[in-house]
CSV table of C-alpha atoms in Angstrom, one decimal:
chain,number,residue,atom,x,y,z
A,177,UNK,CA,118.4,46.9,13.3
A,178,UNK,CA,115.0,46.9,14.9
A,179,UNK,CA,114.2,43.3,16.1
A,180,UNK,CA,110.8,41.9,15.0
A,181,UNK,CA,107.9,41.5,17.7
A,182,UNK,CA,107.2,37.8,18.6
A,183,UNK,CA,103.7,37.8,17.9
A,184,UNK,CA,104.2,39.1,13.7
A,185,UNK,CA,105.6,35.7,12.6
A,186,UNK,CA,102.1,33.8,12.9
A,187,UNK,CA,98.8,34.7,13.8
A,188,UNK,CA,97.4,32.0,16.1
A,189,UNK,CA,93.5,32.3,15.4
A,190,UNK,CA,94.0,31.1,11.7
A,191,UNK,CA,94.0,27.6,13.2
A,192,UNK,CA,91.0,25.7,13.6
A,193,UNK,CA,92.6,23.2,15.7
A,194,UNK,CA,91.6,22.6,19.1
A,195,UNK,CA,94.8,23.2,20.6
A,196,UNK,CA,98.7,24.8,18.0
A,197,UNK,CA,102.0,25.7,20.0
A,198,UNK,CA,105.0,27.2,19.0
A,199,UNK,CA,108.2,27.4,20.7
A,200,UNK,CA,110.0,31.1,20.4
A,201,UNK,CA,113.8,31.9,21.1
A,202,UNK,CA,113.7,35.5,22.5
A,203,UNK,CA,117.4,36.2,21.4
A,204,UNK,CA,115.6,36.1,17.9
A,205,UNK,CA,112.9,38.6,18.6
A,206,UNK,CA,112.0,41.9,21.2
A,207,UNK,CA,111.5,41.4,24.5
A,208,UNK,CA,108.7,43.7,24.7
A,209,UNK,CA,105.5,42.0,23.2
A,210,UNK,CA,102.8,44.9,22.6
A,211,UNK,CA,99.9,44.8,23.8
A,212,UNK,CA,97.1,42.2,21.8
A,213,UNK,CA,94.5,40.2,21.8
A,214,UNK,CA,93.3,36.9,19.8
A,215,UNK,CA,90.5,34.4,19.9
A,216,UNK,CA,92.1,32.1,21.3
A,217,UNK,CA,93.0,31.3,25.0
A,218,UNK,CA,96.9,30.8,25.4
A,219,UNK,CA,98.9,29.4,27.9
A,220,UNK,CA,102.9,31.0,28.7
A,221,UNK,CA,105.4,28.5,29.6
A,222,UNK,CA,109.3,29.6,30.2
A,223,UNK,CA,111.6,26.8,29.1
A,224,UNK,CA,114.3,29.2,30.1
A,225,UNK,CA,114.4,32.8,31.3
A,226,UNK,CA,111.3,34.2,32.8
A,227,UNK,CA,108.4,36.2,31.0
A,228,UNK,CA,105.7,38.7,32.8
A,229,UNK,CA,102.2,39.4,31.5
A,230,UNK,CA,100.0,42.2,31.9
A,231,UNK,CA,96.4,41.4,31.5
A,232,UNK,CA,93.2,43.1,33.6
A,233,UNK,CA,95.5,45.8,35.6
A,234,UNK,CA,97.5,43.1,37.0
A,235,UNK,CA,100.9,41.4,36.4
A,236,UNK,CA,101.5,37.2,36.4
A,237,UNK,CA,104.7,35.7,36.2
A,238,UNK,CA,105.2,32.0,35.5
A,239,UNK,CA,107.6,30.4,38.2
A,240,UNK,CA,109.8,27.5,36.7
A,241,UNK,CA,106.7,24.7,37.0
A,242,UNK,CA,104.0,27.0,36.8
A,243,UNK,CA,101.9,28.7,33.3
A,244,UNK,CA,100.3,31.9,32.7
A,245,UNK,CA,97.0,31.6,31.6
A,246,UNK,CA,95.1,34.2,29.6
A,247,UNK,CA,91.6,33.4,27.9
A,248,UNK,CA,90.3,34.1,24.9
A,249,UNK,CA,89.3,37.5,23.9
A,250,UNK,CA,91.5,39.3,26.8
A,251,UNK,CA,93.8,42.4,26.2
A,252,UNK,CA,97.6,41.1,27.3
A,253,UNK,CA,101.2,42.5,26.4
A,254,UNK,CA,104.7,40.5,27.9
A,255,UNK,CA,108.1,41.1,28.4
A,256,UNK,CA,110.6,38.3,28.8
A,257,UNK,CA,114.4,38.4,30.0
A,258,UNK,CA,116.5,38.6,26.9
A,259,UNK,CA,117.4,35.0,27.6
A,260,UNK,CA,114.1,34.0,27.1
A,261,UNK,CA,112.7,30.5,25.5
A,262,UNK,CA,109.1,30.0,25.8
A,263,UNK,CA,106.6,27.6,24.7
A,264,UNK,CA,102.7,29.2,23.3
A,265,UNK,CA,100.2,27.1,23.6
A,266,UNK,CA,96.8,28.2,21.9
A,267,UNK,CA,93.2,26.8,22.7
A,268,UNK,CA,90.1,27.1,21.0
A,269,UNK,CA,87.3,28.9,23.2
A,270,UNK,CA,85.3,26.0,24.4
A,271,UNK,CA,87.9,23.4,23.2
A,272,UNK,CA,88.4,22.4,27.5
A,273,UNK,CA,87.1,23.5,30.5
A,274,UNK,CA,89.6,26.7,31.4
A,275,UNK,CA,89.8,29.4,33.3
A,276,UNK,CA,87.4,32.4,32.1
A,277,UNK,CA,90.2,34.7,33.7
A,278,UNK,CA,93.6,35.3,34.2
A,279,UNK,CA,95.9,33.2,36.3
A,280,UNK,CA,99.1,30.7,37.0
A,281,UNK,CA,98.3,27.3,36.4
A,282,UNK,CA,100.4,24.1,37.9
A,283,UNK,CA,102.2,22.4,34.9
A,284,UNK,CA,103.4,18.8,35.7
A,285,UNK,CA,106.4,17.6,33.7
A,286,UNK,CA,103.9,15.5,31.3
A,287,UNK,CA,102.0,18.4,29.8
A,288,UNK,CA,105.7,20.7,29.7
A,289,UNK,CA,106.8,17.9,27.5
A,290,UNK,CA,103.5,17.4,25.7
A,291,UNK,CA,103.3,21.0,24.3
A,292,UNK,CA,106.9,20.8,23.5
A,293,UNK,CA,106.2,17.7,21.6
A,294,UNK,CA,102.9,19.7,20.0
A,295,UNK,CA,105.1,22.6,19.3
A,296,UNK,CA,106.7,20.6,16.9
A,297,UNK,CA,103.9,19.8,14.9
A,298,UNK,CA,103.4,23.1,14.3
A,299,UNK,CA,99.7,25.0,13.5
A,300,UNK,CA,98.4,22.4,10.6
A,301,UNK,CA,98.8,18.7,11.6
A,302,UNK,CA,95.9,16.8,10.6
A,303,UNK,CA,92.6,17.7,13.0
A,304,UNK,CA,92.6,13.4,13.3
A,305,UNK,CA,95.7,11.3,14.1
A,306,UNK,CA,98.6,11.2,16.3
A,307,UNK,CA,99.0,15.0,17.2
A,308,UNK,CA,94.8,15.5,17.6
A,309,UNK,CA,94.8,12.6,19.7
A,310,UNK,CA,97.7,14.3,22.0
A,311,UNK,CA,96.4,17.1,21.9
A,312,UNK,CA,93.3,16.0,23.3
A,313,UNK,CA,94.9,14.5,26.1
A,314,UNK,CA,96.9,17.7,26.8
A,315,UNK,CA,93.9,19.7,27.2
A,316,UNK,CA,91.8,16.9,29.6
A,317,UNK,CA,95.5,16.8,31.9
A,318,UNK,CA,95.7,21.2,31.7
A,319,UNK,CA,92.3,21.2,33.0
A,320,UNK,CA,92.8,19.8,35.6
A,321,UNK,CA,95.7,21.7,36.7
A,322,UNK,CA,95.1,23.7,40.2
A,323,UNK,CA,96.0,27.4,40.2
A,324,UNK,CA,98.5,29.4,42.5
A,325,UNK,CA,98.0,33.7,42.6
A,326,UNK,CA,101.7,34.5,41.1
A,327,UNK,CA,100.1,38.0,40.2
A,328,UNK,CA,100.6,41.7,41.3
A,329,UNK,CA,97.2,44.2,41.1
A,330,UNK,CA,98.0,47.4,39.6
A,331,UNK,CA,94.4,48.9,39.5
A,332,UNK,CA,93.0,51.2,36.6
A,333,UNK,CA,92.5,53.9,39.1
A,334,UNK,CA,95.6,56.4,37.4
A,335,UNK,CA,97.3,56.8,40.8
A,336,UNK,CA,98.0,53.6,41.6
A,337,UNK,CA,99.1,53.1,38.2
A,338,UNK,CA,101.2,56.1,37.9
A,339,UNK,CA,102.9,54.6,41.4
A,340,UNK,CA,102.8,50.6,39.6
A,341,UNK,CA,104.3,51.9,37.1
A,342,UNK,CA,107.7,54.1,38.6
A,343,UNK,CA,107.9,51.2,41.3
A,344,UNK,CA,108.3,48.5,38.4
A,345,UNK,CA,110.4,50.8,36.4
A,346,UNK,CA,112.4,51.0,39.6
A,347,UNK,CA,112.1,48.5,42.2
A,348,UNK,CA,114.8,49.7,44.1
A,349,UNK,CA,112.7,53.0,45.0
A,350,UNK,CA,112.1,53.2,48.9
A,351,UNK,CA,109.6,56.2,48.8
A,352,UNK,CA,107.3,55.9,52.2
A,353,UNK,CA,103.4,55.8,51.1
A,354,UNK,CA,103.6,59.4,53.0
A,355,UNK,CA,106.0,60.5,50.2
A,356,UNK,CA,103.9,59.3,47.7
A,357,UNK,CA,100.7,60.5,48.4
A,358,UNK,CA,102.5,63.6,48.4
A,359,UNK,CA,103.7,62.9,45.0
A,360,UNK,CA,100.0,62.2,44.1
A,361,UNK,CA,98.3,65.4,45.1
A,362,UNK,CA,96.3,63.0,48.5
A,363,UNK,CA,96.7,62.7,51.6
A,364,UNK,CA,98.2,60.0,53.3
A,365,UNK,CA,95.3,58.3,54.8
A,366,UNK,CA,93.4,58.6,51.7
A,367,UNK,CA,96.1,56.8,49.9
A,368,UNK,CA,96.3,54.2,52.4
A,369,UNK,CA,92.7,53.7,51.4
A,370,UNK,CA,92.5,53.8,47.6
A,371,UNK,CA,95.6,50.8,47.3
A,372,UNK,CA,93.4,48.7,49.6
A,373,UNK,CA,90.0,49.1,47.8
A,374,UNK,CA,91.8,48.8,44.5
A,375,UNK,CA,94.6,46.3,45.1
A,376,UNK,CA,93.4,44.5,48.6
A,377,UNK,CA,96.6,45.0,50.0
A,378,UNK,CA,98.0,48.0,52.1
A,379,UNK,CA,101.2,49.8,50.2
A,380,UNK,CA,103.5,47.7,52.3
A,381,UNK,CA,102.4,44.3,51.2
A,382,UNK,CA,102.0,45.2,47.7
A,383,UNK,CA,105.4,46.5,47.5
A,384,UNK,CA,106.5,43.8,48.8
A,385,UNK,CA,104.7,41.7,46.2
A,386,UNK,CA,106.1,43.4,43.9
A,387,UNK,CA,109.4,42.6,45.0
A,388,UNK,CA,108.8,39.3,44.6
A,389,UNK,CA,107.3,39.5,41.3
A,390,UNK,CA,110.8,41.4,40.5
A,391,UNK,CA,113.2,38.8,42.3
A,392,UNK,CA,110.8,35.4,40.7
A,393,UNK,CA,111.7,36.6,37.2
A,394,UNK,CA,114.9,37.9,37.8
A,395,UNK,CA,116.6,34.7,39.4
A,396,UNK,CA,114.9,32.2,37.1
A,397,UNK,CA,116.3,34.2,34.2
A,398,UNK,CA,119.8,33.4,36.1
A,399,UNK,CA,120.3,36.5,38.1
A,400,UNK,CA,122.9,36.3,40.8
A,401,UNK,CA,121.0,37.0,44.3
A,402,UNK,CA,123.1,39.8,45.2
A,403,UNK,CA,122.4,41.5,41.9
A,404,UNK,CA,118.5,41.1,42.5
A,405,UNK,CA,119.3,42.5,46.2
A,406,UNK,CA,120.7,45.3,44.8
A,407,UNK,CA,118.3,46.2,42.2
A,408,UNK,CA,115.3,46.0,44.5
A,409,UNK,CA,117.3,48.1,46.8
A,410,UNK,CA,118.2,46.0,50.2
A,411,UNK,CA,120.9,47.0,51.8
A,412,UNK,CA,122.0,43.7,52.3
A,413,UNK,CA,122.1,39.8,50.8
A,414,UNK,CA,120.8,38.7,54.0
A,415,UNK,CA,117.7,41.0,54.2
A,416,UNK,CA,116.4,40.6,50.9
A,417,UNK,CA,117.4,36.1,51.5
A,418,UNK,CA,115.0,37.1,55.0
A,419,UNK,CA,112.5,38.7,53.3
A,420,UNK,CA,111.9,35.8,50.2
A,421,UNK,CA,112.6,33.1,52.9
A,422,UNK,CA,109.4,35.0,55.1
A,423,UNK,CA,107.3,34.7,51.9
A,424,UNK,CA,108.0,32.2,50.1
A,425,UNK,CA,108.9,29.4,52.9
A,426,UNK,CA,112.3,29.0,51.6
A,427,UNK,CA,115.8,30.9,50.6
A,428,UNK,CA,115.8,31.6,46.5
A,429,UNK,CA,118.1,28.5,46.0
A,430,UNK,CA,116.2,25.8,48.1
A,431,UNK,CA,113.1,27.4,46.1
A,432,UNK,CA,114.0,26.3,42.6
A,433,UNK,CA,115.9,23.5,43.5
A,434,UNK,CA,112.4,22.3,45.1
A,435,UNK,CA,110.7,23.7,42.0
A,436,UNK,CA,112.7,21.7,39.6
A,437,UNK,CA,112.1,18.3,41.6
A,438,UNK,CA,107.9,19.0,41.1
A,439,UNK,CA,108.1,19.9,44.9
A,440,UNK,CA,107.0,22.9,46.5
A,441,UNK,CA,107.6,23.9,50.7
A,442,UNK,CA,104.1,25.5,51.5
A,443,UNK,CA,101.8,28.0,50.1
A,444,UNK,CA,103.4,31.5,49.3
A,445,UNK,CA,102.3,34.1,52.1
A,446,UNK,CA,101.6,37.1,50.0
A,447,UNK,CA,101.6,35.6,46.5
């Protein structure tokens, strides 16, 4: 039995509300969400699992107190973990002062539990009492949220996305930037070139943010570390710990534990 998208039990823009959510269990529903597009901005937040977004030839991820926003208007398709539980929440263009493009927004613990609270409600409480008054609220404390760059650029240049796309498929593929230029018909040097202009990073540091795109979703879906190791192909626990530790400030475990006390070491270094 084929299992129904997320997005074709409700259609968002039929609410004139400022701001609907819904909560969505993604044992109930496919993890691939098709690319789509609606009026209204929305804002990702994991409960459990971990979800990536594709919008603008890049991909965000939402760490554990972190958001993907994607305005109004903008093309976007996800995949979550099949563990998934997420909470949508939809804002009327011009409703707050957001974002006009993609990104990861901070979430404190008072606006997580304020668009779980919303997301009970549902998409037709009445536009004046309790739940309008929240909701107002919820969108004066989201904007002013600070962002963090928890994205990968792919480029719509069709070499770099042929190599975005085997890499994601396969993370664990160590193919030199020599090997694939020649796989792309370029020379190496012109390669070398084209990922910078179109990414700003060289082929090493975009791999490697990749990899951390890869091992952020993975581990807060639940993902052993030596398993994520292994599927991005390290040849050791203790490499891949080295490399997350270099980038990210601290090992995978002091990470989320710091994530899940509101806390955070330093600023990524590549993300």
């Amino acid at each position: 039995m084929t299992t129904a998208s997320a997005i074709s039990g409700f259609d968002p823009d039929l609410a004139a509300l400022p701001a609907v959510a819904y909560h969505l269990d993604f044992s109930q529903h496919a993890a691939e969400v098709p690319q789509h597009v609606h009026r209204k901005g929305q804002l990702i937040l994991a409960l459990h699992g971990a979800v990536t977004c594709r919008a603008r030839d890049e991909i965000w991820i939402g760490p554990p107190d972190c958001g993907i926003w994607i305005p109004g208007g903008v093309a976007h398709s996800a995949r979550t973990t099949d563990n998934a539980r997420l909470n949508y929440l939809f804002v009327e263009p011009g409703a707050a002062p957001l974002p006009q493009e993609c990104c990861t927004l901070s979430i404190s613990p008072m606006i997580r539990a304020m668009v779980e609270r919303l997301a009970r409600e549902g998409g037709d409480y009445p536009p004046e009492g309790h739940a309008a008054r929240m909701a107002r609220v919820l969108l004066d404390e989201l904007a002013e949220m600070p962002r963090e760059q928890f994205n990968l650029p792919i480029s719509g240049d069709p070499k770099i996305r042929l190599i975005a796309d085997a890499l994601t498929l396969d993370p664990s593929d160590r193919r030199t930037l020599g090997e694939w230029a020649r796989h792309v018909a370029m020379s190496e040097s012109s390669l070398a070139r084209l990922m910078l202009r179109e990414t700003g990073l060289s082929f090493g540091r975009w791999r490697q943010q990749l990899h951390l795109i890869v091992a952020l979703r993975e581990l807060a879906s639940g993902t052993a570390v030596q398993n994520v190791a292994s599927e991005l192909g390290y040849e050791s626990v203790n490499a891949f710990i080295t490399m997350f530790k270099k980038a990210l400030g601290s090992t995978p475990a002091q990470y989320f534990a710091a994530r899940r006390n509101g806390s955070k070491d330093r600023s990524p270094e590549y993300l």
